[in-house]
PDB file of C-alpha atoms in Angstrom:
ATOM      1  CA  MET A   1      20.221  25.823  92.462  1.00 47.00           C
ATOM      2  CA  GLY A   2      20.035  24.410  88.911  1.00 42.00           C
ATOM      3  CA  ARG A   3      22.688  26.895  87.793  1.00 43.00           C
ATOM      4  CA  LEU A   4      24.958  25.849  90.666  1.00 34.00           C
ATOM      5  CA  ILE A   5      24.648  22.156  89.717  1.00 37.00           C
ATOM      6  CA  PHE A   6      25.217  22.933  86.052  1.00 32.00           C
ATOM      7  CA  SER A   7      28.284  25.041  86.941  1.00 34.00           C
ATOM      8  CA  LEU A   8      29.744  22.247  89.130  1.00 33.00           C
ATOM      9  CA  PHE A   9      29.059  19.718  86.346  1.00 35.00           C
ATOM     10  CA  MET A  10      30.843  21.969  83.776  1.00 35.00           C
ATOM     11  CA  LEU A  11      33.789  22.518  86.151  1.00 34.00           C
ATOM     12  CA  CYS A  12      34.133  18.760  86.701  1.00 36.00           C
ATOM     13  CA  TYR A  13      33.917  18.196  82.909  1.00 34.00           C
ATOM     14  CA  VAL A  14      36.631  20.812  82.181  1.00 36.00           C
ATOM     15  CA  ILE A  15      38.891  19.319  84.876  1.00 36.00           C
ATOM     16  CA  LYS A  16      38.409  15.792  83.540  1.00 37.00           C
ATOM     17  CA  VAL A  17      39.062  16.864  79.946  1.00 36.00           C
ATOM     18  CA  SER A  18      42.199  18.750  80.933  1.00 45.00           C
ATOM     19  CA  GLU A  19      43.400  15.769  82.915  1.00 49.00           C
ATOM     20  CA  SER A  20      43.000  13.543  79.883  1.00 48.00           C
ATOM     21  CA  ILE A  21      44.962  15.836  77.542  1.00 83.00           C
ATOM     22  CA  TYR A  22      48.205  16.097  79.455  1.00 90.00           C
ATOM     23  CA  GLN A  23      49.927  13.226  81.344  1.00 93.00           C
ATOM     24  CA  ASP A  24      52.536  13.370  84.012  1.00 96.00           C
ATOM     25  CA  CYS A  25      55.387  11.106  82.851  1.00 95.00           C
ATOM     26  CA  GLY A  26      57.498  10.743  85.977  1.00 91.00           C
ATOM     27  CA  SER A  27      57.815  13.956  87.933  1.00 94.00           C
ATOM     28  CA  THR A  28      60.063  13.030  90.859  1.00 93.00           C
ATOM     29  CA  LEU A  29      61.610  16.184  92.335  1.00 95.00           C
ATOM     30  CA  GLY A  30      58.431  18.306  91.903  1.00 96.00           C
ATOM     31  CA  THR A  31      54.710  18.184  91.326  1.00 97.00           C
ATOM     32  CA  LEU A  32      53.060  19.114  88.066  1.00 97.00           C
ATOM     33  CA  LEU A  33      50.321  21.688  88.867  1.00 96.00           C
ATOM     34  CA  GLY A  34      49.223  22.831  85.415  1.00 95.00           C
ATOM     35  CA  LEU A  35      50.097  23.288  81.777  1.00 94.00           C
ATOM     36  CA  GLU A  36      49.133  25.714  79.073  1.00 93.00           C
ATOM     37  CA  VAL A  37      49.958  25.552  75.389  1.00 93.00           C
ATOM     38  CA  SER A  38      49.167  28.630  73.224  1.00 92.00           C
ATOM     39  CA  LYS A  39      46.214  28.164  70.882  1.00 86.00           C
ATOM     40  CA  CYS A  40      45.377  24.789  72.490  1.00 88.00           C
ATOM     41  CA  LYS A  41      41.906  24.359  73.873  1.00 77.00           C
ATOM     42  CA  ILE A  42      41.338  21.921  76.703  1.00 70.00           C
ATOM     43  CA  THR A  43      38.512  20.434  74.608  1.00 78.00           C
ATOM     44  CA  ASP A  44      41.009  19.429  71.865  1.00 82.00           C
ATOM     45  CA  ALA A  45      42.057  15.798  71.893  1.00 89.00           C
ATOM     46  CA  ARG A  46      45.491  16.975  70.619  1.00 93.00           C
ATOM     47  CA  CYS A  47      47.123  20.384  70.523  1.00 94.00           C
ATOM     48  CA  THR A  48      47.635  21.590  66.962  1.00 93.00           C
ATOM     49  CA  LEU A  49      51.149  22.903  66.399  1.00 93.00           C
ATOM     50  CA  HIS A  50      51.412  24.906  63.157  1.00 95.00           C
ATOM     51  CA  ARG A  51      54.653  24.665  61.227  1.00 95.00           C
ATOM     52  CA  ASN A  52      56.763  27.757  60.875  1.00 96.00           C
ATOM     53  CA  THR A  53      55.393  29.206  64.129  1.00 95.00           C
ATOM     54  CA  ASN A  54      56.278  29.203  67.802  1.00 93.00           C
ATOM     55  CA  SER A  55      54.048  27.717  70.478  1.00 93.00           C
ATOM     56  CA  THR A  56      54.234  29.199  73.985  1.00 95.00           C
ATOM     57  CA  ILE A  57      54.414  26.572  76.744  1.00 95.00           C
ATOM     58  CA  ALA A  58      53.754  27.356  80.425  1.00 96.00           C
ATOM     59  CA  ILE A  59      54.388  24.649  83.009  1.00 97.00           C
ATOM     60  CA  LYS A  60      53.236  25.342  86.583  1.00 98.00           C
ATOM     61  CA  PHE A  61      54.883  23.172  89.248  1.00 98.00           C
ATOM     62  CA  SER A  62      56.092  22.996  92.824  1.00 98.00           C
ATOM     63  CA  THR A  63      59.433  21.620  94.037  1.00 96.00           C
ATOM     64  CA  ASN A  64      60.071  18.895  96.630  1.00 95.00           C
ATOM     65  CA  GLN A  65      63.640  20.144  97.312  1.00 94.00           C
ATOM     66  CA  GLU A  66      65.921  22.999  96.524  1.00 94.00           C
ATOM     67  CA  ILE A  67      66.977  23.008  92.833  1.00 94.00           C
ATOM     68  CA  LYS A  68      70.123  24.915  91.845  1.00 93.00           C
ATOM     69  CA  LYS A  69      69.996  24.517  88.077  1.00 94.00           C
ATOM     70  CA  VAL A  70      67.218  23.526  85.657  1.00 96.00           C
ATOM     71  CA  LYS A  71      67.592  22.005  82.232  1.00 96.00           C
ATOM     72  CA  ALA A  72      64.742  21.703  79.698  1.00 96.00           C
ATOM     73  CA  ILE A  73      64.618  18.747  77.381  1.00 96.00           C
ATOM     74  CA  VAL A  74      61.975  18.171  74.688  1.00 95.00           C
ATOM     75  CA  HIS A  75      61.399  15.027  72.629  1.00 94.00           C
ATOM     76  CA  GLY A  76      58.771  14.128  70.055  1.00 93.00           C
ATOM     77  CA  ILE A  77      57.520  10.542  70.434  1.00 96.00           C
ATOM     78  CA  VAL A  78      56.412   9.056  67.105  1.00 93.00           C
ATOM     79  CA  MET A  79      55.623   5.374  66.773  1.00 91.00           C
ATOM     80  CA  SER A  80      57.464   4.682  70.038  1.00 91.00           C
ATOM     81  CA  MET A  81      60.615   6.424  68.735  1.00 94.00           C
ATOM     82  CA  SER A  82      61.991   9.444  70.539  1.00 94.00           C
ATOM     83  CA  VAL A  83      63.222  12.379  68.394  1.00 91.00           C
ATOM     84  CA  ASP A  84      64.898  15.485  69.899  1.00 91.00           C
ATOM     85  CA  PHE A  85      63.117  18.775  69.528  1.00 86.00           C
ATOM     86  CA  PRO A  86      65.826  21.398  69.760  1.00 84.00           C
ATOM     87  CA  LEU A  87      65.119  24.352  72.032  1.00 90.00           C
ATOM     88  CA  PRO A  88      66.681  27.807  71.470  1.00 90.00           C
ATOM     89  CA  ASN A  89      67.424  27.875  75.246  1.00 93.00           C
ATOM     90  CA  SER A  90      67.631  24.705  77.314  1.00 94.00           C
ATOM     91  CA  ASP A  91      68.758  26.567  80.478  1.00 96.00           C
ATOM     92  CA  GLY A  92      65.627  26.674  82.573  1.00 96.00           C
ATOM     93  CA  CYS A  93      67.111  29.329  84.785  1.00 96.00           C
ATOM     94  CA  VAL A  94      67.487  31.911  81.954  1.00 96.00           C
ATOM     95  CA  ASP A  95      64.674  33.800  80.197  1.00 96.00           C
ATOM     96  CA  SER A  96      62.035  31.279  81.335  1.00 96.00           C
ATOM     97  CA  GLY A  97      60.303  33.005  84.248  1.00 96.00           C
ATOM     98  CA  LEU A  98      62.343  30.970  86.742  1.00 97.00           C
ATOM     99  CA  THR A  99      64.966  32.442  89.102  1.00 95.00           C
ATOM    100  CA  CYS A 100      67.416  29.821  90.340  1.00 95.00           C
ATOM    101  CA  PRO A 101      67.935  28.401  92.840  1.00 95.00           C
ATOM    102  CA  LEU A 102      64.319  27.151  93.188  1.00 96.00           C
ATOM    103  CA  LYS A 103      63.240  26.859  96.800  1.00 97.00           C
ATOM    104  CA  GLN A 104      61.623  23.735  98.270  1.00 96.00           C
ATOM    105  CA  GLY A 105      57.795  23.874  98.371  1.00 96.00           C
ATOM    106  CA  ASN A 106      57.419  27.037  96.262  1.00 98.00           C
ATOM    107  CA  VAL A 107      55.212  27.221  93.172  1.00 98.00           C
ATOM    108  CA  TYR A 108      56.888  28.217  89.850  1.00 98.00           C
ATOM    109  CA  THR A 109      55.806  28.772  86.274  1.00 98.00           C
ATOM    110  CA  TYR A 110      58.281  27.942  83.502  1.00 98.00           C
ATOM    111  CA  ILE A 111      57.467  29.720  80.212  1.00 97.00           C
ATOM    112  CA  THR A 112      59.178  29.265  76.883  1.00 95.00           C
ATOM    113  CA  GLN A 113      58.698  29.109  73.154  1.00 93.00           C
ATOM    114  CA  LEU A 114      58.732  25.860  71.215  1.00 89.00           C
ATOM    115  CA  PRO A 115      59.727  26.503  67.582  1.00 90.00           C
ATOM    116  CA  VAL A 116      57.700  24.327  65.244  1.00 92.00           C
ATOM    117  CA  LEU A 117      59.958  24.231  62.234  1.00 91.00           C
ATOM    118  CA  GLU A 118      58.689  24.260  58.649  1.00 94.00           C
ATOM    119  CA  THR A 119      60.792  21.143  57.992  1.00 93.00           C
ATOM    120  CA  TYR A 120      58.792  19.106  60.479  1.00 90.00           C
ATOM    121  CA  PRO A 121      56.445  16.595  58.825  1.00 92.00           C
ATOM    122  CA  LYS A 122      52.673  16.808  59.274  1.00 95.00           C
ATOM    123  CA  ILE A 123      52.312  14.060  61.888  1.00 95.00           C
ATOM    124  CA  THR A 124      50.667  13.099  65.106  1.00 96.00           C
ATOM    125  CA  VAL A 125      53.224  13.275  67.913  1.00 95.00           C
ATOM    126  CA  ASP A 126      53.387  13.119  71.709  1.00 97.00           C
ATOM    127  CA  VAL A 127      55.620  15.932  72.946  1.00 96.00           C
ATOM    128  CA  LYS A 128      57.564  14.882  76.063  1.00 97.00           C
ATOM    129  CA  TRP A 129      58.705  17.901  78.043  1.00 97.00           C
ATOM    130  CA  GLU A 130      61.104  17.422  80.927  1.00 97.00           C
ATOM    131  CA  LEU A 131      62.408  20.016  83.362  1.00 97.00           C
ATOM    132  CA  GLN A 132      65.377  18.306  84.954  1.00 95.00           C
ATOM    133  CA  LEU A 133      67.774  18.954  87.843  1.00 91.00           C
ATOM    134  CA  ASP A 134      70.851  19.952  85.762  1.00 81.00           C
ATOM    135  CA  SER A 135      73.568  17.835  87.320  1.00 74.00           C
ATOM    136  CA  GLU A 136      76.917  16.637  86.036  1.00 58.00           C
ATOM    137  CA  THR A 137      77.741  13.388  84.346  1.00 46.00           C
ATOM    138  CA  VAL A 138      79.374  11.116  86.959  1.00 46.00           C
ATOM    139  CA  THR A 139      82.250   8.744  86.073  1.00 51.00           C
ATOM    140  CA  ASN A 140      82.394   5.468  87.870  1.00 55.00           C
ATOM    141  CA  LYS A 141      86.007   5.255  89.193  1.00 62.00           C
ATOM    142  CA  THR A 142      85.857   1.419  89.369  1.00 69.00           C
ATOM    143  CA  ASN A 143      85.018   0.646  85.700  1.00 70.00           C
ATOM    144  CA  GLY A 144      85.307   4.016  83.983  1.00 65.00           C
ATOM    145  CA  THR A 145      81.678   4.146  82.814  1.00 62.00           C
ATOM    146  CA  THR A 146      79.764   7.394  82.835  1.00 55.00           C
ATOM    147  CA  GLU A 147      76.280   7.962  84.119  1.00 56.00           C
ATOM    148  CA  ASP A 148      73.990  10.942  83.671  1.00 59.00           C
ATOM    149  CA  THR A 149      72.536  11.759  87.170  1.00 64.00           C
ATOM    150  CA  SER A 150      69.867  14.145  85.947  1.00 76.00           C
ATOM    151  CA  LYS A 151      66.454  13.610  87.484  1.00 90.00           C
ATOM    152  CA  ASP A 152      63.091  14.967  86.348  1.00 93.00           C
ATOM    153  CA  ILE A 153      61.682  17.850  88.410  1.00 96.00           C
ATOM    154  CA  VAL A 154      58.534  17.613  86.238  1.00 98.00           C
ATOM    155  CA  CYS A 155      57.828  15.639  83.120  1.00 97.00           C
ATOM    156  CA  VAL A 156      54.690  15.975  80.938  1.00 97.00           C
ATOM    157  CA  ILE A 157      53.426  14.333  77.817  1.00 96.00           C
ATOM    158  CA  ILE A 158      51.490  16.695  75.480  1.00 96.00           C
ATOM    159  CA  PRO A 159      49.432  14.949  72.724  1.00 96.00           C
ATOM    160  CA  ALA A 160      49.900  17.041  69.600  1.00 96.00           C
ATOM    161  CA  LYS A 161      49.633  17.087  65.848  1.00 95.00           C
ATOM    162  CA  ILE A 162      51.851  19.102  63.530  1.00 94.00           C
ATOM    163  CA  GLN A 163      50.113  20.815  60.629  1.00 94.00           C
TER     164      GLN A 163
END
């Protein structure tokens, strides 16, 4: 009985710690179900990203509607400023474990590599990872302005430090 209580306590602790590491930042067309970052322990306050290496990212999610095309966008947030992190492949439907179109209600796992360039400074950063419905830019016929109609399928903030 004591082992069962201890096991339940540890499970709750692990779940609580993992919830505090990653934050959903506005998933609208899907539900974030899980996240794994290579060499990042759930007990770490921040994931350590080593320069001149690649980190494997796996995002598990479900969709609220059919998604024809997926676009991956990554930003580093440093002192409230957003800086693009270039991806070798931003097409979420190619070489990422996803086969598009994504069906409504199904569970998917997006897997990719994040290059941590040697030129990146050694800093604390929040990595904002968005998987978006890849839609076209729409031009307003009345006033000629353009609007990006992309919406987040899932969005997650990963607290990290670059070393």
